[in-house]
Amino acid sequence: MSKRILTVDDSASIRQMVIFSLKAVGYEVVDASDGAEGVAKAKSGKFDLILTDQNMPKMDGLTLIKTLRAMPEYRTTPILMLTTESSDSMKAQGRAAGATGWLVKPFDPQKLVDVVKRVLG
């Protein structure tokens, strides 16, 4: 059974790029367009890894991470930030919220695949 990944980003083109990159190597990928939709999809099924943007309408990435970390089924699930934000203070906020790692957009699809494989073991 393939690993399930939830990608949350308000950019349809980024979501499609993530889906294309990860499905090409065998992952099942579900997408959401903002943090609130991400929480709803996370509640509807278990995911092995979550990728999230920071700046999104309705709910930002840090709030999404905090919300998911409060849910027992996502307490230890890897959550990667995939965002244009790259400041040390924002990364520190991400770690404090419970982010597992950080990737900066624009991203190299092969690097994304490599990081996801490494995180999922």
Coordinates of N, CA and C in Angstrom, one line a residue:
M1 N 0.8 -1.2 0.0 CA 0.0 0.0 0.0 C 0.9 1.2 0.0
S2 N 0.6 2.2 -0.9 CA 1.4 3.4 -1.0 C 1.1 4.3 0.2
K3 N 2.1 5.1 0.5 CA 1.9 6.1 1.6 C 1.0 7.3 1.1
R4 N 0.2 7.8 2.0 CA -0.7 8.8 1.7 C -0.2 10.2 2.2
I5 N -0.2 11.1 1.3 CA 0.3 12.5 1.6 C -0.8 13.5 1.3
L6 N -0.9 14.4 2.2 CA -1.9 15.6 2.1 C -1.0 16.8 1.8
T7 N -1.3 17.5 0.7 CA -0.6 18.7 0.4 C -1.6 19.9 0.5
V8 N -1.2 20.9 1.2 CA -2.1 22.0 1.5 C -1.5 23.3 1.0
D9 N -2.1 23.9 0.0 CA -1.5 25.2 -0.6 C -2.6 25.9 -1.3
D10 N -2.6 27.2 -1.2 CA -3.7 28.0 -1.9 C -3.3 28.2 -3.4
S11 N -2.1 27.8 -3.8 CA -1.8 27.9 -5.2 C -2.1 26.6 -6.0
A12 N -3.0 26.6 -6.9 CA -3.3 25.4 -7.6 C -2.1 24.9 -8.4
S13 N -1.3 25.8 -9.0 CA -0.2 25.3 -9.7 C 0.9 24.6 -8.8
I14 N 1.1 25.1 -7.6 CA 2.0 24.4 -6.7 C 1.4 23.1 -6.3
R15 N 0.1 23.0 -6.0 CA -0.5 21.7 -5.6 C -0.3 20.7 -6.8
Q16 N -0.6 21.2 -8.0 CA -0.4 20.2 -9.2 C 1.0 19.8 -9.3
M17 N 2.0 20.7 -9.1 CA 3.4 20.3 -9.2 C 3.8 19.3 -8.2
V18 N 3.3 19.5 -6.9 CA 3.5 18.5 -5.8 C 2.9 17.2 -6.2
I19 N 1.6 17.2 -6.6 CA 0.9 16.0 -6.9 C 1.6 15.2 -8.0
F20 N 2.0 15.9 -9.1 CA 2.7 15.3 -10.2 C 4.0 14.6 -9.8
S21 N 4.8 15.4 -9.0 CA 6.1 14.9 -8.5 C 6.0 13.7 -7.6
L22 N 5.0 13.7 -6.7 CA 5.0 12.6 -5.7 C 4.2 11.4 -6.3
K23 N 3.2 11.6 -7.1 CA 2.5 10.5 -7.7 C 3.4 9.7 -8.7
A24 N 4.3 10.4 -9.3 CA 5.2 9.8 -10.2 C 6.1 8.7 -9.6
V25 N 6.3 8.9 -8.3 CA 7.2 7.9 -7.6 C 6.3 7.0 -6.6
G26 N 5.0 7.0 -6.8 CA 4.1 6.0 -6.2 C 3.4 6.4 -5.0
Y27 N 3.4 7.7 -4.6 CA 2.7 8.1 -3.4 C 1.2 8.5 -3.8
E28 N 0.3 8.2 -2.9 CA -1.1 8.7 -3.1 C -1.1 10.1 -2.5
V29 N -1.6 11.1 -3.3 CA -1.6 12.5 -2.9 C -3.0 13.1 -2.9
V30 N -3.4 13.7 -1.8 CA -4.7 14.4 -1.7 C -4.3 15.8 -1.5
D31 N -5.1 16.8 -2.1 CA -4.8 18.2 -1.9 C -5.9 18.9 -1.3
A32 N -5.5 20.1 -0.7 CA -6.5 21.0 -0.1 C -6.0 22.4 -0.4
S33 N -6.9 23.4 -0.5 CA -6.5 24.7 -0.9 C -6.3 25.7 0.2
D34 N -6.6 25.3 1.4 CA -6.2 26.2 2.6 C -6.2 25.3 3.8
G35 N -5.8 25.9 5.0 CA -5.7 25.2 6.2 C -7.0 24.6 6.7
A36 N -8.1 25.3 6.6 CA -9.4 24.8 7.0 C -9.8 23.5 6.3
E37 N -9.6 23.6 4.9 CA -9.9 22.4 4.1 C -8.9 21.3 4.5
G38 N -7.6 21.6 4.8 CA -6.7 20.6 5.1 C -7.1 19.9 6.4
V39 N -7.5 20.6 7.4 CA -8.0 20.0 8.6 C -9.2 19.0 8.3
A40 N -10.1 19.5 7.5 CA -11.3 18.7 7.2 C -10.8 17.4 6.5
K41 N -9.9 17.5 5.6 CA -9.4 16.3 4.9 C -8.6 15.4 5.8
A42 N -7.8 16.0 6.7 CA -7.1 15.2 7.6 C -8.0 14.4 8.6
K43 N -9.1 15.0 8.9 CA -10.1 14.3 9.8 C -10.8 13.2 9.0
S44 N -10.9 13.3 7.7 CA -11.7 12.3 6.9 C -10.8 11.1 6.6
G45 N -9.5 11.1 6.8 CA -8.7 9.9 6.5 C -7.3 10.1 7.1
K46 N -6.6 9.1 7.3 CA -5.3 9.1 7.9 C -4.2 9.4 6.8
F47 N -3.3 10.3 7.0 CA -2.2 10.6 6.1 C -0.9 10.3 6.8
D48 N 0.1 9.8 6.0 CA 1.4 9.5 6.5 C 2.3 10.7 6.6
L49 N 2.0 11.7 5.8 CA 2.8 12.9 5.8 C 2.0 14.1 5.3
I50 N 2.3 15.3 5.8 CA 1.5 16.5 5.4 C 2.5 17.5 4.9
L51 N 2.2 18.1 3.8 CA 3.0 19.3 3.3 C 2.1 20.5 3.4
T52 N 2.6 21.6 3.9 CA 1.7 22.8 4.0 C 2.4 24.0 3.7
D53 N 1.7 24.9 3.0 CA 2.2 26.3 2.8 C 2.0 27.1 4.1
Q54 N 2.6 28.2 4.2 CA 2.4 29.1 5.4 C 1.2 30.1 5.1
N55 N 1.3 30.9 4.1 CA 0.4 31.9 3.8 C -0.8 31.5 3.0
M56 N -1.9 31.3 3.6 CA -3.1 30.8 3.0 C -4.3 31.5 3.6
P57 N -5.4 31.6 2.8 CA -6.6 32.2 3.4 C -7.3 31.2 4.4
K58 N -8.1 31.7 5.2 CA -8.9 30.9 6.2 C -8.1 30.4 7.3
M59 N -7.0 29.7 7.0 CA -6.1 29.2 8.1 C -4.7 29.1 7.6
D60 N -3.7 29.7 8.3 CA -2.3 29.6 7.8 C -1.7 28.3 8.2
G61 N -0.5 28.1 7.7 CA 0.2 26.8 7.9 C 0.5 26.5 9.3
L62 N 1.0 27.6 10.1 CA 1.3 27.4 11.5 C 0.1 27.0 12.3
T63 N -1.0 27.6 12.0 CA -2.3 27.2 12.7 C -2.7 25.8 12.3
L64 N -2.5 25.5 11.1 CA -2.9 24.1 10.6 C -2.0 23.1 11.4
I65 N -0.7 23.4 11.5 CA 0.2 22.4 12.2 C -0.3 22.3 13.7
K66 N -0.5 23.4 14.3 CA -0.9 23.3 15.7 C -2.2 22.6 15.9
T67 N -3.1 22.8 15.0 CA -4.4 22.1 15.0 C -4.2 20.6 14.8
L68 N -3.4 20.2 13.9 CA -3.2 18.8 13.6 C -2.4 18.1 14.8
R69 N -1.4 18.9 15.4 CA -0.7 18.3 16.5 C -1.6 18.1 17.7
A70 N -2.7 18.8 17.8 CA -3.6 18.6 18.9 C -4.5 17.4 18.7
M71 N -4.5 16.8 17.5 CA -5.3 15.6 17.2 C -4.4 14.4 17.5
P72 N -4.8 13.4 18.3 CA -4.0 12.3 18.6 C -3.4 11.5 17.4
E73 N -4.2 11.4 16.3 CA -3.8 10.7 15.1 C -2.7 11.4 14.3
Y74 N -2.4 12.7 14.6 CA -1.4 13.4 13.9 C -0.3 14.0 14.8
R75 N -0.3 13.5 16.1 CA 0.7 14.0 17.0 C 2.1 13.7 16.6
T76 N 2.4 12.6 15.9 CA 3.7 12.2 15.4 C 3.9 12.2 13.9
T77 N 2.9 12.5 13.2 CA 2.9 12.4 11.7 C 3.9 13.5 11.2
P78 N 4.8 13.2 10.3 CA 5.7 14.2 9.7 C 4.9 15.3 9.0
I79 N 5.2 16.6 9.3 CA 4.6 17.7 8.7 C 5.7 18.6 8.2
L80 N 5.7 18.8 6.8 CA 6.8 19.7 6.2 C 6.1 21.0 5.8
M81 N 6.8 22.1 6.0 CA 6.4 23.4 5.5 C 7.0 23.5 4.1
L82 N 6.2 23.9 3.1 CA 6.6 24.2 1.8 C 6.2 25.6 1.5
T83 N 7.0 26.6 1.6 CA 6.6 28.0 1.6 C 7.7 28.9 1.1
T84 N 7.3 30.1 0.7 CA 8.2 31.1 0.3 C 8.9 31.8 1.5
E85 N 8.4 31.5 2.7 CA 8.9 32.1 3.9 C 10.2 31.3 4.3
S86 N 11.3 32.1 4.4 CA 12.6 31.4 4.7 C 13.4 32.1 5.9
S87 N 12.8 33.0 6.6 CA 13.5 33.7 7.7 C 13.7 32.7 8.8
D88 N 14.8 32.9 9.6 CA 15.1 32.1 10.7 C 14.0 32.2 11.8
S89 N 13.4 33.4 11.9 CA 12.3 33.5 12.9 C 11.1 32.7 12.5
M90 N 10.7 32.7 11.2 CA 9.6 31.9 10.8 C 9.9 30.4 10.9
K91 N 11.1 30.0 10.6 CA 11.4 28.6 10.8 C 11.3 28.2 12.3
A92 N 11.8 29.1 13.2 CA 11.7 28.8 14.6 C 10.2 28.7 15.0
Q93 N 9.3 29.5 14.5 CA 7.9 29.4 14.7 C 7.4 28.1 14.2
G94 N 7.8 27.7 13.1 CA 7.4 26.4 12.5 C 7.8 25.2 13.4
R95 N 9.1 25.3 13.9 CA 9.5 24.2 14.8 C 8.7 24.2 16.0
A96 N 8.4 25.4 16.6 CA 7.7 25.5 17.8 C 6.2 25.0 17.6
A97 N 5.7 25.2 16.4 CA 4.3 24.7 16.2 C 4.3 23.2 16.0
G98 N 5.5 22.6 15.6 CA 5.5 21.1 15.4 C 5.9 20.7 14.0
A99 N 6.4 21.6 13.2 CA 6.8 21.2 11.9 C 8.1 20.3 11.9
T100 N 8.1 19.3 11.1 CA 9.2 18.4 11.0 C 10.3 18.9 10.2
G101 N 10.0 19.7 9.2 CA 11.1 20.2 8.3 C 10.5 21.4 7.5
W102 N 11.4 21.9 6.6 CA 11.1 23.1 5.9 C 11.7 23.1 4.5
L103 N 10.9 23.4 3.5 CA 11.3 23.5 2.1 C 10.9 24.8 1.6
V104 N 11.8 25.5 0.8 CA 11.5 26.9 0.4 C 11.1 26.8 -1.1
K105 N 10.0 27.5 -1.4 CA 9.5 27.7 -2.8 C 10.3 28.8 -3.5
P106 N 10.5 28.7 -4.8 CA 10.2 27.6 -5.7 C 11.1 26.4 -5.3
F107 N 10.6 25.2 -5.5 CA 11.3 24.0 -5.1 C 11.7 23.2 -6.3
D108 N 12.7 22.4 -6.1 CA 13.2 21.4 -7.1 C 12.3 20.1 -6.9
P109 N 11.5 19.7 -7.8 CA 10.7 18.5 -7.6 C 11.5 17.3 -7.2
Q110 N 12.7 17.1 -7.7 CA 13.5 15.9 -7.2 C 13.9 16.1 -5.8
K111 N 14.2 17.3 -5.3 CA 14.6 17.5 -3.9 C 13.4 17.3 -3.1
L112 N 12.2 17.7 -3.5 CA 11.0 17.4 -2.8 C 10.8 15.9 -2.6
V113 N 11.0 15.1 -3.7 CA 10.8 13.7 -3.6 C 11.9 13.1 -2.7
D114 N 13.1 13.6 -2.7 CA 14.2 13.1 -1.9 C 13.9 13.3 -0.4
V115 N 13.4 14.5 -0.1 CA 13.1 14.9 1.3 C 11.9 14.0 1.8
V116 N 10.9 13.9 1.0 CA 9.7 13.1 1.4 C 10.1 11.6 1.6
K117 N 10.9 11.0 0.7 CA 11.4 9.7 0.9 C 12.2 9.5 2.2
R118 N 13.1 10.5 2.5 CA 13.9 10.5 3.7 C 13.0 10.6 4.9
V119 N 12.0 11.4 4.9 CA 11.2 11.6 6.1 C 10.3 10.4 6.3
L120 N 9.8 9.8 5.3 CA 8.9 8.6 5.4 C 9.7 7.3 5.6
G121 N 11.0 7.4 5.5 CA 11.9 6.2 5.7 C 11.8 5.3 4.6

